[in-house]
Coordinates of C-alpha atoms (C1' of nucleotides) in Angstrom, one line a residue:
Chain A
M759 CA -4.4 40.9 68.9
R760 CA -7.3 40.3 66.6
L761 CA -10.3 42.4 67.6
S762 CA -12.7 39.7 66.7
R763 CA -11.0 37.5 69.4
Y764 CA -10.5 40.1 72.0
F765 CA -12.7 41.4 74.7
L766 CA -13.4 45.1 74.2
P767 CA -16.9 46.1 75.3
V768 CA -17.1 49.5 74.2
L769 CA -20.1 51.7 74.9
K770 CA -21.9 53.9 72.3
E771 CA -23.5 56.0 75.0
D772 CA -22.1 57.8 77.9
P773 CA -22.7 56.1 81.2
K774 CA -24.6 58.6 83.3
E775 CA -22.5 58.2 86.5
A776 CA -19.3 59.5 84.8
Q777 CA -18.9 63.1 85.1
I778 CA -15.4 63.7 84.0
V779 CA -14.0 63.0 80.6
S780 CA -11.4 60.4 81.7
H781 CA -13.9 58.4 83.7
R782 CA -16.4 58.6 80.8
L783 CA -13.9 57.5 78.2
M784 CA -12.5 54.7 80.3
L785 CA -16.1 53.3 80.7
R786 CA -16.8 53.9 77.0
A787 CA -13.6 52.3 75.8
G788 CA -14.3 49.1 77.8
M789 CA -11.3 49.7 80.1
I790 CA -13.0 49.3 83.6
K791 CA -16.1 48.3 85.2
Q792 CA -17.2 49.6 88.5
Q793 CA -17.9 47.0 91.1
A794 CA -18.6 49.2 94.1
A795 CA -18.0 52.9 95.0
G796 CA -14.4 53.6 94.2
I797 CA -13.6 49.9 93.3
Y798 CA -13.1 48.6 89.8
S799 CA -12.5 45.7 87.6
W800 CA -9.7 46.4 85.1
L801 CA -11.1 45.0 81.8
P802 CA -8.4 43.8 79.2
L803 CA -7.8 47.2 77.5
G804 CA -7.5 49.0 80.9
F805 CA -5.5 46.3 82.4
K806 CA -3.0 46.5 79.4
V807 CA -2.4 50.3 80.0
L808 CA -2.2 49.7 83.6
K809 CA 0.6 47.1 83.1
R810 CA 2.3 49.5 80.7
I811 CA 2.4 52.2 83.3
E812 CA 3.5 50.0 85.9
Q813 CA 6.2 48.7 83.6
I814 CA 7.6 52.0 83.1
V815 CA 7.6 52.8 86.8
H816 CA 9.5 49.7 87.3
E817 CA 12.1 50.5 84.6
E818 CA 12.7 53.9 85.9
Q819 CA 12.9 53.0 89.6
Q820 CA 15.5 50.3 88.6
R821 CA 17.4 52.7 86.6
A822 CA 17.7 54.9 89.6
G823 CA 19.0 51.9 91.6
H824 CA 16.0 51.1 93.7
I825 CA 15.2 47.5 94.5
P826 CA 11.6 45.9 93.9
L827 CA 10.0 43.7 96.4
L828 CA 6.3 43.1 97.3
M829 CA 4.6 43.5 100.5
P830 CA 1.1 42.2 101.2
T831 CA -2.2 44.3 101.0
L832 CA -3.2 43.1 104.4
Q833 CA -1.3 44.0 107.4
P834 CA -1.4 43.3 111.0
A835 CA -2.5 46.3 113.3
D836 CA 0.3 45.7 115.8
L837 CA 2.9 47.2 113.3
W838 CA 0.7 50.4 113.2
R839 CA 0.2 50.5 117.0
E840 CA 4.0 50.7 117.2
S841 CA 4.2 53.8 115.1
G842 CA 1.1 55.3 116.7
R843 CA -0.8 55.7 113.4
Y844 CA -3.4 52.9 114.1
D845 CA -5.4 55.3 116.1
D846 CA -4.1 58.3 114.2
Y847 CA -5.1 57.3 110.7
G848 CA -8.8 57.3 111.2
E849 CA -11.8 56.1 109.4
E850 CA -9.9 56.2 106.1
M851 CA -8.2 52.9 107.1
L852 CA -10.1 49.8 106.4
R853 CA -9.8 47.6 109.5
I854 CA -10.6 43.8 109.3
K855 CA -10.9 41.1 111.9
D856 CA -9.8 37.5 110.8
R857 CA -11.4 34.5 112.2
H858 CA -9.2 34.6 115.3
K859 CA -10.4 38.2 115.9
R860 CA -6.9 39.5 115.3
D861 CA -7.0 43.0 114.1
L862 CA -5.7 43.5 110.5
L863 CA -6.0 46.4 108.1
Y864 CA -5.9 46.8 104.3
G865 CA -2.8 48.8 103.9
P866 CA -3.3 52.5 102.9
T867 CA 0.6 52.8 102.6
N868 CA 3.6 50.8 103.9
E869 CA 5.9 52.9 106.0
E870 CA 5.5 50.6 109.1
M871 CA 5.9 47.4 107.1
I872 CA 8.9 48.3 105.4
T873 CA 10.5 49.7 108.5
D874 CA 9.8 46.3 110.1
I875 CA 11.4 44.5 107.2
F876 CA 14.5 46.7 107.5
R877 CA 14.9 46.4 111.2
S878 CA 14.7 42.6 111.0
H879 CA 17.5 42.3 108.5
V880 CA 19.7 45.3 108.5
N881 CA 22.1 46.2 111.3
S882 CA 25.1 48.0 109.7
Y883 CA 25.7 51.3 108.0
K884 CA 27.7 49.3 105.5
D885 CA 24.4 48.1 104.0
L886 CA 23.2 51.6 103.2
P887 CA 22.1 53.4 101.2
L888 CA 19.0 51.2 100.4
T889 CA 15.9 52.2 98.6
L890 CA 13.2 49.5 98.4
Y891 CA 9.9 49.9 96.7
H892 CA 6.9 48.0 95.5
V893 CA 3.8 48.5 93.3
Q894 CA 0.9 47.1 95.2
W895 CA -2.9 47.7 95.7
K896 CA -3.9 50.1 98.5
F897 CA -7.0 50.8 100.1
R898 CA -8.3 54.2 101.5
D899 CA -11.8 54.3 102.6
E900 CA -12.4 57.7 101.1
I901 CA -15.7 59.3 102.3
R902 CA -16.6 60.1 98.8
P903 CA -14.8 58.3 95.9
R904 CA -15.5 59.9 92.6
F905 CA -13.9 60.5 89.2
G906 CA -13.4 57.0 88.4
V907 CA -9.8 55.7 88.9
M908 CA -8.6 59.0 89.8
R909 CA -10.2 58.9 93.3
G910 CA -10.9 55.4 93.9
R911 CA -10.9 53.7 97.3
E912 CA -8.7 50.9 95.9
F913 CA -5.8 51.9 93.9
L914 CA -2.5 50.7 92.6
M915 CA 0.4 52.7 94.0
K916 CA 4.1 52.6 93.6
D917 CA 5.5 53.4 97.0
G918 CA 9.3 53.3 97.8
Y919 CA 11.2 53.9 101.0
N920 CA 14.8 55.1 101.2
F921 CA 17.1 54.2 104.2
D922 CA 20.3 56.3 104.7
L923 CA 22.8 56.9 107.5
T924 CA 22.8 60.7 107.4
K925 CA 20.3 63.4 106.7
D926 CA 22.5 64.6 103.7
A927 CA 22.4 60.9 102.3
A928 CA 18.6 60.9 102.8
L929 CA 18.2 64.2 101.0
H930 CA 20.1 62.9 98.0
A931 CA 17.7 60.0 98.0
Y932 CA 15.0 62.6 97.8
N933 CA 16.6 64.6 95.0
R934 CA 17.2 61.2 93.1
H935 CA 13.7 60.4 93.4
L936 CA 12.6 63.7 92.0
V937 CA 14.8 63.1 89.1
S938 CA 13.5 59.7 88.4
Y939 CA 9.9 60.9 88.7
L940 CA 10.5 63.6 86.1
R941 CA 11.8 61.1 83.7
T942 CA 9.1 58.5 84.5
Y943 CA 6.2 61.0 83.9
E944 CA 7.9 62.2 80.7
R945 CA 8.1 58.7 79.4
M946 CA 4.3 58.5 79.9
G947 CA 3.8 61.7 77.8
L948 CA 3.0 63.7 80.8
Q949 CA 4.2 66.9 82.1
A950 CA 4.3 66.6 85.9
I951 CA 5.3 69.8 87.8
P952 CA 6.9 69.3 91.2
M953 CA 5.2 71.6 93.7
R954 CA 6.0 72.3 97.3
A955 CA 3.4 70.4 99.4
D956 CA 2.0 69.7 102.7
G957 CA 3.2 66.8 104.8
G958 CA -0.3 65.4 105.5
P959 CA -0.6 62.1 107.6
I960 CA 2.7 60.6 106.2
G961 CA 4.4 63.7 107.9
G962 CA 7.8 65.3 106.9
D963 CA 9.3 68.7 106.3
Y964 CA 10.6 68.2 102.7
T965 CA 8.0 67.1 100.4
H966 CA 7.0 67.8 96.8
E967 CA 3.9 66.8 95.0
F968 CA 3.9 66.2 91.2
L969 CA 1.0 67.8 89.5
V970 CA -0.3 67.2 85.9
L971 CA -2.1 70.4 84.7
A972 CA -5.8 69.5 83.7
E973 CA -8.9 71.6 83.9
T974 CA -10.5 68.8 85.9
G975 CA -7.7 68.6 88.5
E976 CA -8.7 68.6 92.1
S977 CA -6.3 71.0 93.4
E978 CA -5.7 74.7 92.4
V979 CA -2.2 75.4 91.5
F980 CA -0.1 78.6 91.2
Y981 CA 3.2 78.7 89.1
D982 CA 5.6 80.6 87.1
S983 CA 4.9 80.0 83.5
E984 CA 8.6 79.4 82.9
I985 CA 8.3 76.1 84.6
T986 CA 6.1 74.6 81.8
D987 CA 8.9 75.3 79.4
L988 CA 11.3 72.9 81.3
T989 CA 11.6 69.3 79.9
F990 CA 13.8 66.5 81.1
G991 CA 14.4 65.2 77.5
D992 CA 17.0 62.6 77.1
R993 CA 19.6 63.8 79.4
Q994 CA 21.8 61.3 81.0
I995 CA 22.0 61.6 84.7
D996 CA 24.2 59.7 87.1
Y997 CA 21.7 58.9 89.8
D998 CA 24.6 58.4 92.2
S999 CA 26.0 61.9 91.7
V1000 CA 25.0 64.3 94.5
E1001 CA 25.7 67.2 92.3
Q1002 CA 23.7 66.1 89.1
C1003 CA 20.6 65.2 91.2
Q1004 CA 20.7 68.3 93.1
A1005 CA 21.2 70.4 90.0
V1006 CA 18.0 69.0 88.5
L1007 CA 16.0 69.5 91.8
E1008 CA 17.2 73.1 91.7
E1009 CA 16.3 73.6 88.0
F1010 CA 12.8 72.2 88.4
T1011 CA 11.9 73.6 91.8
S1012 CA 13.5 77.1 91.8
R1013 CA 10.5 78.8 90.2
Y1014 CA 7.3 79.3 92.1
A1015 CA 4.9 76.4 91.8
R1016 CA 2.6 75.5 94.5
T1017 CA -0.9 74.0 95.3
D1018 CA -3.6 75.9 97.1
E1019 CA -2.4 74.3 100.4
T1020 CA 0.9 75.9 100.4
H1021 CA 0.3 78.8 98.2
D1022 CA 1.7 82.1 99.5
E1023 CA 0.3 85.2 97.7
A1024 CA 3.2 87.4 98.9
I1025 CA 5.8 85.2 97.4
F1026 CA 3.7 84.6 94.2
A1027 CA 3.4 88.4 93.7
Q1028 CA 7.2 88.5 93.2
V1029 CA 6.9 86.6 90.0
P1030 CA 6.6 89.0 87.0
E1031 CA 2.8 89.4 86.3
E1032 CA 2.9 88.1 82.7
R1033 CA 4.3 84.7 84.0
R1034 CA 1.8 84.2 86.9
R1035 CA -0.4 81.3 86.1
T1036 CA -3.4 79.8 88.0
A1037 CA -4.7 76.5 86.9
R1038 CA -5.8 73.2 88.1
G1039 CA -3.8 70.1 88.5
I1040 CA -4.1 66.4 89.3
E1041 CA -1.7 65.0 91.9
V1042 CA 0.2 62.0 90.5
G1043 CA 3.0 61.5 92.9
Q1044 CA 4.6 62.9 96.1
I1045 CA 8.1 62.5 97.6
F1046 CA 8.8 62.9 101.3
Y1047 CA 11.8 63.1 103.6
F1048 CA 10.8 62.5 107.0
G1049 CA 14.1 61.7 108.9
T1050 CA 13.7 59.4 111.8
K1051 CA 10.0 59.6 112.4
Y1052 CA 9.4 55.9 111.9
S1053 CA 12.9 54.5 112.6
E1054 CA 12.9 55.9 116.1
A1055 CA 9.3 54.8 116.7
M1056 CA 9.9 51.3 115.5
G1057 CA 13.6 50.8 116.5
A1058 CA 15.0 50.6 113.0
T1059 CA 18.6 51.3 113.8
V1060 CA 22.1 50.7 112.3
V1061 CA 25.6 50.6 113.8
G1062 CA 27.5 53.4 112.4
P1063 CA 31.3 53.6 111.6
D1064 CA 31.8 55.0 115.1
G1065 CA 30.2 51.8 116.7
N1066 CA 27.1 53.7 118.0
R1067 CA 23.7 52.5 117.1
V1068 CA 21.7 55.3 115.4
P1069 CA 18.0 55.4 113.8
V1070 CA 18.2 55.5 110.0
E1071 CA 17.1 58.4 108.1
M1072 CA 14.2 57.8 105.9
G1073 CA 11.9 59.1 103.2
S1074 CA 9.1 57.7 101.3
H1075 CA 7.9 58.2 97.7
G1076 CA 4.7 57.5 95.9
I1077 CA 3.3 57.4 92.4
G1078 CA -0.4 56.8 91.9
V1079 CA -0.2 54.2 89.1
S1080 CA -3.8 53.6 88.5
R1081 CA -4.6 57.2 89.0
L1082 CA -2.3 58.0 86.1
L1083 CA -4.5 56.4 83.5
G1084 CA -7.1 59.1 84.4
A1085 CA -4.6 61.8 84.4
I1086 CA -3.1 60.8 81.1
I1087 CA -6.6 60.7 79.7
E1088 CA -7.5 64.0 81.1
A1089 CA -4.5 65.5 79.3
N1090 CA -4.8 63.7 76.1
H1091 CA -8.3 63.3 74.5
D1092 CA -10.5 65.0 72.2
D1093 CA -14.2 64.8 71.3
K1094 CA -13.8 61.5 69.7
G1095 CA -12.0 59.7 72.4
I1096 CA -8.8 59.0 74.0
I1097 CA -5.3 59.8 72.4
W1098 CA -2.6 57.7 74.0
P1099 CA 0.8 58.9 74.2
E1100 CA 3.1 56.3 72.4
G1101 CA 4.8 55.5 75.7
V1102 CA 1.6 54.0 77.2
T1103 CA -0.6 53.1 74.4
P1104 CA -2.3 49.7 74.9
F1105 CA -1.5 48.9 71.2
H1106 CA 1.0 50.5 69.0
V1107 CA -1.2 50.7 66.0
G1108 CA -4.7 49.8 64.8
I1109 CA -5.2 48.0 61.6
V1110 CA -8.6 48.7 59.9
N1111 CA -9.6 46.4 57.1
L1112 CA -12.2 48.3 55.3
K1113 CA -13.6 45.3 53.4
Q1114 CA -13.5 42.2 55.7
G1115 CA -13.8 39.0 53.7
D1116 CA -12.1 40.6 50.6
N1117 CA -9.2 38.4 49.5
S1118 CA -6.9 41.4 48.7
T1119 CA -7.5 43.3 51.9
D1120 CA -7.6 40.4 54.1
S1121 CA -4.3 39.0 53.1
A1122 CA -2.7 42.4 53.1
C1123 CA -3.8 43.0 56.6
D1124 CA -2.7 39.6 57.7
A1125 CA 0.6 40.3 56.2
I1126 CA 1.1 43.7 57.9
Y1127 CA -0.2 42.3 61.1
A1128 CA 2.4 39.5 61.0
E1129 CA 5.1 41.8 60.0
L1130 CA 4.5 44.5 62.7
Q1131 CA 4.5 41.6 65.4
A1132 CA 7.8 40.2 63.9
R1133 CA 9.3 43.6 64.5
G1134 CA 8.4 43.7 68.2
L1135 CA 5.4 45.9 67.6
D1136 CA 1.9 45.2 69.2
P1137 CA -0.9 45.9 66.6
L1138 CA -4.6 45.5 67.1
Y1139 CA -6.2 44.4 63.9
D1140 CA -9.8 45.2 63.6
D1141 CA -10.9 42.0 61.7
R1142 CA -14.6 42.3 62.6
D1143 CA -17.2 42.0 59.8
D1144 CA -18.2 45.7 60.4
R1145 CA -18.7 48.8 58.5
A1146 CA -15.8 51.2 58.0
G1147 CA -17.5 53.9 60.1
A1148 CA -17.9 51.7 63.2
K1149 CA -14.2 50.6 63.0
F1150 CA -13.0 54.1 62.7
A1151 CA -15.2 55.2 65.6
T1152 CA -13.9 52.3 67.7
M1153 CA -10.3 53.0 66.8
D1154 CA -10.8 56.8 67.6
L1155 CA -12.4 56.0 71.0
I1156 CA -9.8 53.7 72.2
G1157 CA -7.1 56.0 71.2
L1158 CA -4.3 54.2 69.5
P1159 CA -1.8 56.8 68.2
W1160 CA -1.6 55.4 64.7
R1161 CA -3.9 53.5 62.3
I1162 CA -3.3 51.7 59.3
T1163 CA -6.3 51.7 56.9
V1164 CA -6.4 49.0 54.3
G1165 CA -9.0 49.2 51.5
P1166 CA -9.2 47.6 48.0
R1167 CA -9.0 50.8 46.2
G1168 CA -5.6 51.9 47.5
L1169 CA -4.4 48.2 47.6
A1170 CA -4.8 48.2 43.8
A1171 CA -1.8 50.7 43.8
N1172 CA -0.1 49.0 46.8
K1173 CA -1.1 51.7 49.1
V1174 CA -2.4 51.8 52.5
E1175 CA -3.0 54.9 54.7
L1176 CA -1.2 55.7 57.7
T1177 CA -3.2 58.1 60.2
N1178 CA -2.0 59.8 63.2
R1179 CA -4.7 60.0 65.9
R1180 CA -3.6 63.2 67.4
T1181 CA -3.2 65.4 64.3
G1182 CA -5.5 63.5 62.0
A1183 CA -2.8 63.7 59.2
T1184 CA -3.1 60.8 56.6
E1185 CA -0.4 59.6 54.4
E1186 CA -0.5 57.1 51.6
M1187 CA 2.1 54.7 51.4
S1188 CA 3.0 51.1 50.6
P1189 CA 2.5 48.7 53.4
K1190 CA 6.2 48.1 53.7
E1191 CA 6.8 51.9 54.2
A1192 CA 4.1 52.1 56.8
I1193 CA 5.6 49.3 58.8
A1194 CA 9.1 51.0 58.5
R1195 CA 7.6 54.3 59.7
L1196 CA 6.0 52.8 62.8
E1197 CA 9.2 51.0 63.6
Q1198 CA 10.9 54.3 63.5
V1199 CA 8.3 56.1 65.5
Y1200 CA 8.5 53.5 68.3
A1201 CA 12.1 52.9 68.2
P1202 CA 12.7 55.3 71.2
V1203 CA 9.9 54.0 73.1
L1204 CA 11.0 50.4 72.9
G1205 CA 14.6 51.2 73.3
L1206 CA 14.1 52.8 76.6
K1207 CA 13.4 49.6 78.4
V1208 CA 16.2 48.8 80.8
Q1209 CA 17.3 45.5 82.5
D1210 CA 17.8 45.2 86.1
K1211 CA 21.0 46.7 87.3
Chain B
rC810 C1' -21.0 62.7 107.7
rG811 C1' -24.5 67.3 106.0
rG812 C1' -27.4 68.4 101.5
rA813 C1' -29.7 66.8 96.9
rG814 C1' -31.1 62.9 93.6
rC815 C1' -31.4 58.2 91.3
rG816 C1' -32.3 52.7 91.1
rU817 C1' -37.5 50.0 85.3
rA818 C1' -33.8 44.7 79.4
rG819 C1' -26.5 44.7 78.7
rC820 C1' -26.4 50.5 78.1
rG821 C1' -29.3 55.3 77.8
rC822 C1' -34.2 56.5 79.1
rA823 C1' -40.0 57.1 79.3
rG824 C1' -44.1 55.1 82.2
rC825 C1' -45.1 56.8 88.4
rC826 C1' -48.4 62.8 89.9
rU827 C1' -54.2 61.0 88.1
rG828 C1' -52.9 52.2 90.7
rG829 C1' -55.6 47.9 86.1
rU830 C1' -50.1 43.5 85.5
rA831 C1' -44.3 47.2 81.2
rG832 C1' -42.5 50.7 76.7
rC833 C1' -38.8 53.4 73.4
rG834 C1' -33.6 54.1 71.3
rC835 C1' -28.9 51.4 71.1
rA836 C1' -26.9 46.6 71.8
rC837 C1' -28.1 41.3 70.7
rC838 C1' -30.3 37.1 67.2
rU839 C1' -32.3 35.7 61.9
rG840 C1' -32.9 37.2 56.6
rC841 C1' -32.2 40.4 52.6
rU842 C1' -29.9 44.8 50.8
rU843 C1' -25.9 48.0 51.8
rC844 C1' -20.4 48.5 52.6
rG845 C1' -14.5 54.7 53.4
rG846 C1' -16.8 57.8 59.4
rG847 C1' -21.1 54.2 64.6
rA848 C1' -26.3 51.5 57.5
rG849 C1' -31.7 50.3 56.0
rC850 C1' -35.9 47.2 55.8
rA851 C1' -38.4 42.9 57.8
rG852 C1' -38.7 39.5 61.6
rG853 C1' -37.1 37.9 66.8
rG854 C1' -35.2 37.0 72.0
rG855 C1' -34.6 39.3 76.7
rG856 C1' -36.9 42.8 82.2
rU857 C1' -41.9 41.8 87.0
rC858 C1' -39.7 47.2 87.5
rG859 C1' -32.9 47.2 93.7
rG860 C1' -34.8 44.4 98.3
rA861 C1' -38.4 43.5 102.4
rG862 C1' -43.0 44.7 104.3
rG863 C1' -47.6 47.3 104.1
rU864 C1' -52.4 49.6 101.7
rU865 C1' -55.7 47.6 97.9
rC866 C1' -60.0 43.4 94.3
rG867 C1' -55.3 44.9 91.9
rA868 C1' -48.9 48.1 93.0
rA869 C1' -43.3 49.8 88.7
rU870 C1' -47.0 53.4 90.2
rC871 C1' -49.4 54.9 97.1
rC872 C1' -47.0 54.2 102.3
rU873 C1' -42.9 52.3 105.7
rC874 C1' -38.2 50.3 106.3
rU875 C1' -33.8 48.8 104.0
rC876 C1' -29.7 48.3 100.5
rG877 C1' -26.8 50.2 96.5
rC878 C1' -25.3 54.2 93.5
rU879 C1' -24.4 59.4 91.7
rC880 C1' -23.8 64.7 92.4
rC881 C1' -22.6 69.2 95.7
rG882 C1' -19.8 70.2 100.4
rA883 C1' -15.9 69.1 104.3
rC884 C1' -11.5 65.3 103.3
rC885 C1' -7.8 62.8 100.2
rA886 C1' -2.2 59.1 96.2

RNA sequence: CGGAGCGUAGCGCAGCCUGGUAGCGCACCUGCUUCGGGAGCAGGGGGUCGGAGGUUCGAAUCCUCUCGCUCCGACCA
């Protein structure tokens, strides 16, 4: 993309309403615009990152064998009357009447609807296991939205639902989700720690939340420092293997890690003192096993091998997709702006032309731009007729991980600069070498894409 | 929902107390100069002060109501 043709309304000054860094930077970088309390338009740059994150979620879900579909944002109230949650959910549920005075609601989650879909079409245990998911906008009428997209009323969430014949099979689905979530967050450059959680209105005995450590997190967290040494890495996991998934779950959940909701001082005290940590965290996902809570209430049953009809075992699993933008920025920024991890960056590299209108720099930039695109990379070329300082400031603010700087002086010796946004390290090299370097840097990121199974 | 506060140009703000018909910085437009870390000078365009009502000769300023937003708290992917 050429910046002169893009729509990137960056702000020089801090918007007064933004109190936390991710909100401020998203507004300043022209990623979002607030339309009402907790409701945002996603401007091109923000939309691009949102889509990248959503894409990673899709890829990792499908890698784990989960099936995408799409349910509507508006749901009929009757489904929720069946489960009993129409009355239980309270004012957080946005209720709407259509022209025929029928009760509708803007879905805050989809257990009821997915259970309805399941019961309409599945009758035999032979169709299990099955995990369906979607990425769709949700609405929860928070009393007090804040922190930008971290705590919006409208938010994009991936929610998935597993259907299994037995509790053991459902717990494997639980473990499988935990594994796939670890992998998902790591691809986004985040360390998200699974922590024992509370069931909340979804219900369920087995549940973990995934927390990203950040000073601005809304939850206080307590953990054994050993847990932050764990990384998923590039290990290959067979998602159908009960043993392998179980082993990962044990590895990542055996050490003490809890939020203030479930914190137990007595158990925490057993962790060696030098490893006890207290911090703050942002919740970016949660997984639940809740058994037959919804299947019994809504008659979602299958005929088992013995000919008897039994309610299916279920769980649900969510990733706050739009919230993740905030969480990633909270964990990756400096005083100049955002620092995107390579896995989610809106553009792979920024090209800064120091002397727009100069034949040598213009043609060098054009060539670099075209070559990067030809190699499957997505560059942002700042071709505005602006001063160098302004271009650098914009690039730093929007946080592209790499920058190629092209000026007449270096170009005379066939050199450009390649700068790393995070470290600030700059190297001089030929345009050809810079392109090759970037191709190498992004090979793992681009190579991770998977096709539908 | 309880408490606090704010709505004046696209953004950030001053003016309001002590009513006299709107100002600053950034951004934007034009010109000249500048050109490796958000340039300088000169000129220019843009707002009727969230909305409604009231007081007054006169309201951004005072009063009433109302809408929206933000912050703290209880609640939450």
